[in-house]
Amino acid sequence: MTTQETLRTLLFLCVATLVAACARTGYPSGGETDRTPPEITKVSPENRTTNFNGKGFTLETDEYVVLKDVNNQVIISPPMKQFPQITSTGKKIKVVIKDTLQENTTYLFQFRDAIADNNEGNLLSDFSYVFSTGASLDSLSFCGNVNDALTGEPDKKIFVFLYNTFDDSVVTSHPAYATKTDDKGCFRFQYLADKKYKIIALDDLDKSYTYNSVAEKIGFSSDTITPYYLADSVKPDYSQYALKTFVQESAVQRVAKSDFVSKGKVQISTVLPMQNPTVDADSVKIFWLLNATRDTINLWLIDKELDSLKLILRDSSGIDDTLKMRRFNRRGPVVGGNAFMKANFANTLPYFDTFCLTFTNPIEKITDAATAVYYKTATDSAFATIVFDTISRRKATLLIPVIQDEKYDITVFGGHFHDIFGTSNDTTKIKTEVTTAEKYGNIILNFEAPDNSEHYVLQLLSTSGKVVDEQTFAGSQKVLFKHLSAGTYKVRAIKDDNANSKWDSGNYWEKRQAEESRYFEKEIKVRENWNFEETFKWQKQ
């Protein structure tokens, strides 16, 4: 091989090797995701400065940062009438104070989740800046927790206020100190002056730092609290103090809402239950029903094409109102849509239940009721006797024998049920099967009360908190929750102080707490064909 041929061969091998190496090489990795939050590298003036007389302060960080939701995340204590101007540029955060600072006062800025790095959004959580306009910093603390009075669930991100005056009306003015609960419902005040305080928890919906709406949850204590010294090395005990929150019940009856809910149907709701309402629509033909909780009237217009209505609603609970309504969505659905009726026995019927039909609109008449519904089983067939609810005019019970594990073919023949709009039902065929007793379990709770004169409501709840069943009684009692589908349940007891068979909220102005509620210590797993028996002891606190 000549020298020239040798050089060509070597060149070819080098190119081939380079190409192969490139083929094996992937795209460069972007590296691991940054999960490190930014750090504060410099504060000016320094944190914990005394004799502060500046117009603000700056924070410097080790990476580029952004601010998130500062108006809600940054909490200043004592609260300022004018919220500071807080801006970020690159690695610097600037806070400009617009308010006139009080003399000899310690100010605490809690940034909570307001600072994040610019790239990954990692949060610098719970950074605080504190200074005093006097010669020393206040150094006392107070901590506790806030829970919903009924559900017992932690009240997350809710305000807790301290006041250094004790008149009830202080809740309509700005507090002396403010903080917020965390995701566990826990709160902690720091840098408090050595005084006694009135404490309030408030879901401050309008961010006014005042209690001015009955829609806002509130929790209070009739006793004052005393702050204490807590060294930085000591872990706070949030269980030592608790506030229970509630939405205060309105003491004044009024119409809360009145409007068309669909074509031909109006709904009127009131704040409190009605007692014996009357509805006067003048010459307009209507039909109306009061719901089970007596706080909502469902009203049908016989002429469903009407798109406006004027009526007078009166009730001895304190209502004497003239209501005017107009339906603006003229293309809205006809009352009930295409669903004329529904059956509680679609697919399956519990063995302890009855066959029922429920109608979307009130029924004006039933023609040939004796031949309206036909049923057939493997051993029997007949027309069903119909028992119609003439008060609600929306429910019909079918007197069909309910036999466990039996299969039914049921036909509701068309043209027999006629609603107030002149519409009649179509023929509907339904196949169903009755369940057996073995499909269900029971819970037996031996409830032990400390005083047999006290009244209680015992509620069985699904895991989502929905009330499945409830029973009311006085004193100690053996309570049976039966016919339960397999699943997991919770049990809640309510001390029914006024014996009205329901949980009652509190009232801040009357210094009345919400009625006490307690949960059974563990969830109960119900199995088919199984009885669970346990003791629930109400402990005085």
XYZ file of C-alpha atoms in Angstrom:
541
model
C 0.000 0.000 0.000
C 1.360 3.387 -0.940
C 1.823 6.205 1.525
C -1.077 8.109 -0.082
C -3.386 5.081 0.196
C -2.365 4.629 3.846
C -3.261 8.256 4.635
C -6.658 7.856 2.939
C -7.368 4.720 4.992
C -6.412 6.448 8.256
C -8.573 9.480 7.377
C -11.556 7.242 6.596
C -11.174 5.392 9.919
C -10.999 8.670 11.862
C -14.161 10.006 10.199
C -16.000 6.720 10.786
C -14.976 6.696 14.446
C -16.151 10.292 14.878
C -19.508 9.571 13.245
C -20.022 6.495 15.444
C -19.178 8.486 18.547
C -21.664 11.190 17.568
C -24.344 8.569 16.964
C -23.875 7.202 20.479
C -23.981 10.620 22.120
C -27.423 11.859 23.330
C -28.621 15.406 23.978
C -27.017 17.034 27.007
C -29.024 16.645 30.221
C -30.637 19.684 31.804
C -29.542 18.471 35.220
C -31.626 17.791 38.328
C -34.612 19.995 39.078
C -33.798 22.782 41.517
C -35.800 22.188 44.698
C -33.857 24.554 46.939
C -35.770 27.643 48.091
C -34.093 31.036 47.878
C -32.206 32.315 50.915
C -32.028 35.780 52.414
C -28.407 36.940 52.251
C -28.764 40.499 53.522
C -31.377 42.589 55.335
C -31.241 46.372 55.595
C -31.843 47.621 58.246
C -30.922 44.420 60.075
C -33.628 42.096 61.372
C -34.653 42.801 64.985
C -33.608 46.451 64.699
C -34.666 48.735 67.563
C -35.345 52.487 67.476
C -36.481 51.990 63.885
C -37.373 55.299 62.199
C -37.065 54.450 58.520
C -39.599 54.340 55.686
C -39.053 50.693 54.853
C -36.509 47.918 54.455
C -34.881 45.767 51.761
C -34.167 42.055 51.486
C -31.467 40.564 49.269
C -31.511 36.925 48.141
C -29.055 34.422 46.654
C -31.071 34.048 43.416
C -33.656 35.836 41.325
C -37.030 35.906 43.059
C -40.657 36.810 42.375
C -43.481 37.817 44.707
C -46.727 35.849 44.921
C -50.072 37.150 46.197
C -48.447 39.583 48.632
C -51.734 41.189 49.692
C -52.934 37.865 51.108
C -49.643 36.219 52.034
C -47.890 39.067 53.848
C -49.355 39.655 57.318
C -48.293 42.699 59.314
C -48.792 42.935 63.031
C -49.965 45.363 64.293
C -51.997 45.758 61.061
C -51.385 48.903 59.052
C -54.205 51.050 57.664
C -52.261 51.456 54.419
C -50.686 48.285 53.093
C -46.971 48.791 52.257
C -45.658 48.810 48.711
C -43.755 45.547 48.225
C -41.804 45.017 44.977
C -39.090 42.688 43.716
C -36.344 43.341 41.181
C -33.805 40.637 40.393
C -32.428 39.461 43.731
C -33.836 42.304 45.799
C -37.173 42.871 47.555
C -38.106 46.375 48.620
C -40.756 47.244 51.213
C -41.945 50.857 51.400
C -44.005 51.701 54.506
C -46.818 54.172 53.807
C -48.315 54.301 57.308
C -47.188 56.391 60.262
C -45.558 53.998 62.710
C -46.688 53.922 66.338
C -44.190 54.833 69.039
C -42.571 52.113 71.165
C -44.194 49.371 69.116
C -42.821 46.088 67.818
C -43.812 45.364 64.186
C -43.757 41.894 62.664
C -43.857 41.232 58.901
C -44.717 37.591 58.133
C -44.008 36.856 54.453
C -45.415 33.316 54.656
C -45.505 31.987 51.023
C -44.981 35.340 49.289
C -41.369 34.822 48.102
C -40.402 32.247 45.454
C -37.438 31.706 43.179
C -37.885 32.869 39.608
C -37.233 29.535 37.845
C -38.837 26.652 39.751
C -41.160 28.576 42.055
C -39.571 27.158 45.228
C -41.046 29.012 48.203
C -39.133 30.735 50.961
C -41.746 29.841 53.567
C -42.336 31.628 56.854
C -39.641 34.292 56.645
C -40.326 37.097 59.114
C -38.877 40.571 59.571
C -39.266 42.339 62.904
C -38.318 45.744 64.215
C -39.257 48.053 67.071
C -39.796 51.804 67.068
C -38.761 51.725 70.722
C -35.627 50.754 72.569
C -36.477 47.049 72.838
C -38.431 44.285 71.136
C -41.521 42.806 72.746
C -40.775 39.128 73.327
C -43.901 37.204 74.389
C -45.786 34.523 72.431
C -49.141 32.782 72.312
C -50.221 29.791 70.211
C -53.162 27.475 69.710
C -55.428 25.956 67.087
C -58.714 26.745 65.327
C -61.290 24.133 64.283
C -64.785 24.162 62.831
C -67.310 23.833 65.684
C -69.438 21.210 63.906
C -67.051 19.172 61.764
C -63.964 19.459 63.962
C -61.881 20.020 60.821
C -58.935 22.457 61.071
C -59.710 25.964 59.868
C -56.897 26.590 57.416
C -55.534 30.035 56.528
C -58.029 31.819 58.779
C -57.168 35.036 60.625
C -56.648 35.151 64.375
C -56.799 38.622 65.954
C -55.777 39.982 69.346
C -57.286 43.113 70.892
C -55.949 45.002 73.905
C -59.408 46.317 74.817
C -62.225 43.993 75.814
C -65.508 45.532 74.720
C -67.444 43.267 72.330
C -67.552 45.985 69.679
C -63.760 45.840 69.210
C -64.342 43.283 66.442
C -65.647 46.143 64.262
C -62.281 47.928 64.535
C -58.734 46.923 63.632
C -56.984 44.481 65.998
C -53.759 45.091 67.875
C -52.143 41.939 66.418
C -52.936 39.576 63.569
C -51.763 36.210 62.304
C -53.139 33.308 60.253
C -53.526 29.598 60.852
C -51.500 27.106 58.848
C -52.708 24.016 56.963
C -53.251 22.232 60.294
C -55.305 25.044 61.786
C -52.455 26.072 64.115
C -51.490 29.680 64.868
C -48.699 31.422 66.708
C -48.277 35.015 67.824
C -44.769 36.333 68.472
C -43.296 39.594 69.714
C -46.313 40.437 71.860
C -46.327 43.114 74.558
C -46.895 42.028 78.156
C -50.669 42.602 78.374
C -53.920 40.641 78.493
C -55.815 40.271 75.206
C -59.196 39.430 73.751
C -58.836 36.766 71.035
C -60.972 36.202 67.931
C -60.673 33.836 64.950
C -62.251 35.263 61.794
C -62.647 34.173 58.194
C -62.223 37.757 57.013
C -63.940 37.421 53.636
C -63.753 41.101 52.683
C -60.198 41.514 54.055
C -61.300 44.448 56.198
C -59.742 43.134 59.426
C -63.186 43.588 60.995
C -66.237 41.424 61.669
C -69.005 43.000 59.636
C -70.839 40.151 57.941
C -72.884 37.247 59.310
C -71.455 35.200 56.408
C -67.998 35.263 58.029
C -66.998 32.387 60.304
C -66.047 33.532 63.764
C -64.613 31.886 66.859
C -64.259 33.583 70.239
C -63.521 33.105 73.904
C -65.201 34.950 76.746
C -61.934 34.780 78.688
C -58.894 36.940 78.046
C -55.573 35.335 77.171
C -52.145 36.016 78.654
C -49.038 35.664 76.446
C -45.901 33.978 77.742
C -42.214 33.692 77.006
C -41.290 30.840 74.648
C -37.637 30.269 73.863
C -36.741 29.762 70.191
C -35.411 26.294 71.043
C -38.760 25.168 72.511
C -41.347 23.623 70.170
C -44.748 25.323 70.512
C -47.602 23.230 71.920
C -50.585 24.177 69.756
C -52.958 21.864 71.625
C -52.991 23.991 74.787
C -55.571 26.454 73.445
C -58.438 25.996 70.981
C -61.048 28.169 69.270
C -64.197 26.782 67.625
C -65.602 28.653 64.628
C -69.113 28.901 63.230
C -71.183 30.996 60.862
C -73.561 32.957 63.041
C -77.238 32.285 62.505
C -79.264 35.284 61.457
C -81.752 36.476 64.044
C -83.866 38.330 61.475
C -86.124 36.510 59.042
C -85.969 37.688 55.429
C -86.167 36.446 51.869
C -82.662 35.388 50.872
C -83.369 34.632 47.201
C -86.297 34.622 44.780
C -85.919 33.887 41.089
C -86.910 31.768 38.125
C -84.888 28.568 38.224
C -86.223 27.383 34.865
C -89.098 27.976 32.511
C -92.325 27.794 34.495
C -90.701 27.347 37.916
C -89.760 29.813 40.663
C -87.833 29.200 43.873
C -88.053 31.374 46.998
C -85.607 30.858 49.885
C -85.612 32.453 53.330
C -82.904 32.868 55.953
C -84.928 31.132 58.681
C -87.570 28.398 58.446
C -91.091 29.575 57.613
C -94.003 28.618 59.827
C -97.269 28.916 57.871
C -96.529 30.836 54.668
C -99.137 32.216 52.290
C -98.477 33.152 48.672
C -100.707 35.594 46.783
C -100.043 35.831 43.045
C -103.279 37.740 42.322
C -104.892 36.255 39.193
C -101.882 34.160 38.135
C -102.540 30.433 38.592
C -99.774 28.794 40.632
C -99.014 25.670 42.610
C -96.388 25.728 45.365
C -94.783 23.427 47.943
C -92.732 24.087 51.074
C -89.639 21.886 51.408
C -88.869 19.631 54.391
C -86.645 22.201 56.140
C -89.344 24.869 55.606
C -86.924 27.442 54.217
C -87.630 27.061 50.475
C -90.809 27.348 48.416
C -90.884 25.665 45.014
C -93.549 27.358 42.895
C -94.888 26.340 39.493
C -96.677 28.666 37.065
C -99.607 26.923 35.402
C -98.920 29.098 32.355
C -95.275 28.146 31.934
C -94.814 30.702 29.133
C -95.003 33.566 31.650
C -91.590 35.174 32.046
C -92.437 37.598 34.872
C -94.205 37.246 38.196
C -95.308 39.494 41.047
C -96.473 37.936 44.289
C -96.863 38.664 48.005
C -95.242 36.284 50.500
C -96.392 36.426 54.115
C -95.381 34.321 57.095
C -95.678 34.671 60.865
C -91.885 34.254 61.143
C -91.604 37.896 60.088
C -92.126 38.085 56.328
C -94.522 40.397 54.493
C -92.795 41.025 51.162
C -93.818 41.868 47.626
C -91.535 39.964 45.243
C -90.990 40.757 41.592
C -89.185 38.273 39.332
C -88.342 38.113 35.651
C -86.884 35.267 33.609
C -84.259 36.698 31.290
C -83.094 33.412 29.766
C -86.115 32.951 27.498
C -84.493 29.936 25.858
C -83.977 28.164 29.144
C -85.173 24.596 29.679
C -88.788 23.725 30.310
C -89.460 22.779 33.927
C -88.060 19.324 34.522
C -86.527 19.065 31.036
C -87.298 15.685 29.449
C -87.567 13.816 32.751
C -91.256 13.412 33.579
C -90.664 11.033 36.470
C -88.072 8.845 38.128
C -88.361 5.550 39.961
C -86.583 4.649 43.181
C -86.379 1.057 41.986
C -84.240 1.529 38.886
C -81.910 -1.511 38.739
C -82.249 -2.473 42.419
C -84.620 -1.904 45.334
C -83.550 -2.428 48.963
C -85.592 -5.221 50.530
C -86.831 -2.876 53.303
C -88.074 -0.195 50.852
C -91.251 0.277 48.780
C -91.754 0.863 45.053
C -92.208 4.613 44.439
C -92.494 7.034 41.527
C -91.472 10.668 41.916
C -92.631 13.261 39.395
C -90.734 16.333 38.307
C -93.843 18.525 38.288
C -97.018 18.283 40.382
C -99.565 15.816 38.975
C -102.991 17.234 38.144
C -104.773 13.899 37.644
C -104.315 10.168 37.111
C -106.560 8.510 34.557
C -107.398 4.804 34.799
C -105.122 4.327 37.806
C -106.094 0.653 38.068
C -104.339 -0.103 34.763
C -101.474 2.439 34.909
C -98.696 0.202 36.308
C -98.144 -3.512 35.656
C -95.575 -5.773 37.286
C -94.389 -9.310 36.586
C -92.133 -11.729 38.472
C -91.236 -15.376 37.923
C -94.284 -16.434 39.966
C -96.697 -13.512 39.868
C -98.076 -10.703 37.688
C -100.732 -8.045 38.246
C -101.611 -4.376 37.951
C -100.287 -2.405 40.924
C -102.496 -0.422 43.252
C -101.370 3.226 43.330
C -101.406 5.340 46.501
C -100.962 8.968 45.452
C -99.681 11.714 47.771
C -102.379 14.366 47.333
C -100.454 16.932 49.414
C -97.157 17.027 47.521
C -98.812 15.780 44.307
C -95.396 14.536 43.219
C -95.158 11.037 44.693
C -96.950 7.753 44.019
C -96.378 4.575 46.035
C -96.937 1.263 44.202
C -98.387 -1.479 46.379
C -96.283 -4.293 44.933
C -95.147 -7.124 47.262
C -91.431 -6.675 48.029
C -89.785 -10.111 48.004
C -86.087 -10.563 48.720
C -83.908 -11.627 45.776
C -86.907 -11.440 43.419
C -86.617 -9.981 39.901
C -89.327 -7.649 38.594
C -90.386 -6.350 35.183
C -92.422 -3.190 35.770
C -94.239 -1.212 33.089
C -95.587 2.284 33.668
C -98.007 2.753 30.782
C -98.074 6.086 28.990
C -100.870 8.618 29.157
C -102.015 7.895 32.709
C -100.186 10.574 34.736
C -100.928 14.195 33.754
C -99.013 17.122 35.279
C -100.248 20.671 35.879
C -98.921 21.732 32.468
C -101.093 19.189 30.652
C -98.145 16.925 29.832
C -98.507 13.174 30.315
C -96.012 10.378 30.786
C -94.590 8.071 28.124
C -94.571 4.290 28.542
C -91.575 3.287 30.667
C -90.300 -0.243 31.294
C -88.011 -0.906 34.246
C -86.211 -4.101 35.238
C -85.223 -4.335 38.864
C -84.140 -6.808 41.524
C -84.836 -6.670 45.252
C -81.802 -7.019 47.485
C -81.477 -9.415 50.432
C -80.952 -8.757 54.139
C -77.492 -10.349 53.907
C -76.316 -7.425 51.754
C -76.399 -5.029 54.704
C -74.722 -4.510 58.043
C -75.744 -2.761 61.269
C -74.028 -0.461 63.753
C -75.037 -0.631 67.416
C -73.678 2.174 69.590
C -74.052 2.182 73.343
C -74.049 5.908 73.968
C -73.136 6.885 77.525
C -74.190 10.382 78.645
C -72.940 11.983 81.874
C -76.453 13.296 82.599
C -79.695 11.599 81.570
C -81.477 14.946 81.326
C -79.231 16.119 78.483
C -80.350 15.786 74.862
C -78.187 14.537 72.002
C -78.220 14.056 68.238
C -76.226 11.058 67.026
C -75.295 11.233 63.343
C -73.917 8.556 61.050
C -71.692 10.095 58.367
C -70.083 8.914 55.161
C -66.338 9.450 54.836
C -67.106 12.630 52.861
C -69.096 14.024 55.810
C -72.605 13.519 54.402
C -75.242 12.621 57.012
C -76.464 9.080 56.227
C -78.762 8.717 59.239
C -79.364 10.414 62.584
C -81.258 9.798 65.798
C -82.213 12.087 68.681
C -82.633 11.072 72.323
C -81.973 12.089 75.921
C -79.426 10.544 78.278
C -77.694 7.212 77.743
C -79.137 5.146 74.937
C -78.493 2.114 72.751
C -78.680 3.426 69.190
C -79.125 1.202 66.135
C -78.164 2.283 62.619
C -79.483 -0.488 60.385
C -79.610 -1.504 56.722
C -76.174 -0.062 55.962
C -74.313 -0.790 52.762
C -70.785 -2.108 53.164
C -68.327 0.761 53.562
C -66.636 3.082 56.022
C -68.607 5.413 58.300
C -67.971 8.046 60.963
C -70.157 8.853 63.970
C -70.714 12.358 65.350
C -72.560 13.270 68.550
C -74.065 16.728 69.100
C -75.054 17.983 72.538
C -78.511 19.352 71.769
C -78.751 22.073 74.422
C -82.151 23.406 73.337
C -83.593 19.966 72.443
C -84.620 20.992 68.928
C -83.102 17.870 67.320
C -80.443 19.726 65.302
C -77.064 21.388 65.665
C -77.309 25.093 66.443
C -74.658 27.632 65.568
C -73.441 30.240 68.052
C -73.834 33.988 68.317
C -70.919 36.299 69.041
C -73.038 39.228 70.220
C -75.012 37.030 72.626
C -71.767 35.392 73.865
C -73.229 32.024 72.893
C -70.963 29.289 71.576
C -72.105 26.776 68.977
C -73.434 23.508 70.361
C -70.703 20.995 71.157
C -69.976 18.128 68.817
C -67.693 15.108 69.247
C -66.618 12.308 66.940
C -66.398 8.648 67.811
C -62.712 7.840 68.195
C -62.422 5.661 65.092
C -64.026 5.070 61.729
C -66.335 2.067 61.488
C -65.985 -0.424 58.650
C -69.332 -2.071 57.912
C -69.381 -5.461 56.227
C -72.284 -7.314 54.659
C -74.359 -9.397 57.081
C -72.369 -8.134 60.064
C -73.164 -6.214 63.269
C -70.659 -3.770 64.730
C -71.192 -2.887 68.407
C -69.187 -0.340 70.350
C -69.466 2.123 73.257
C -69.430 5.891 72.657
C -68.842 7.757 75.921
C -69.455 11.497 75.992
C -66.701 12.978 78.137
C -67.229 16.334 79.823
C -64.513 18.844 78.974
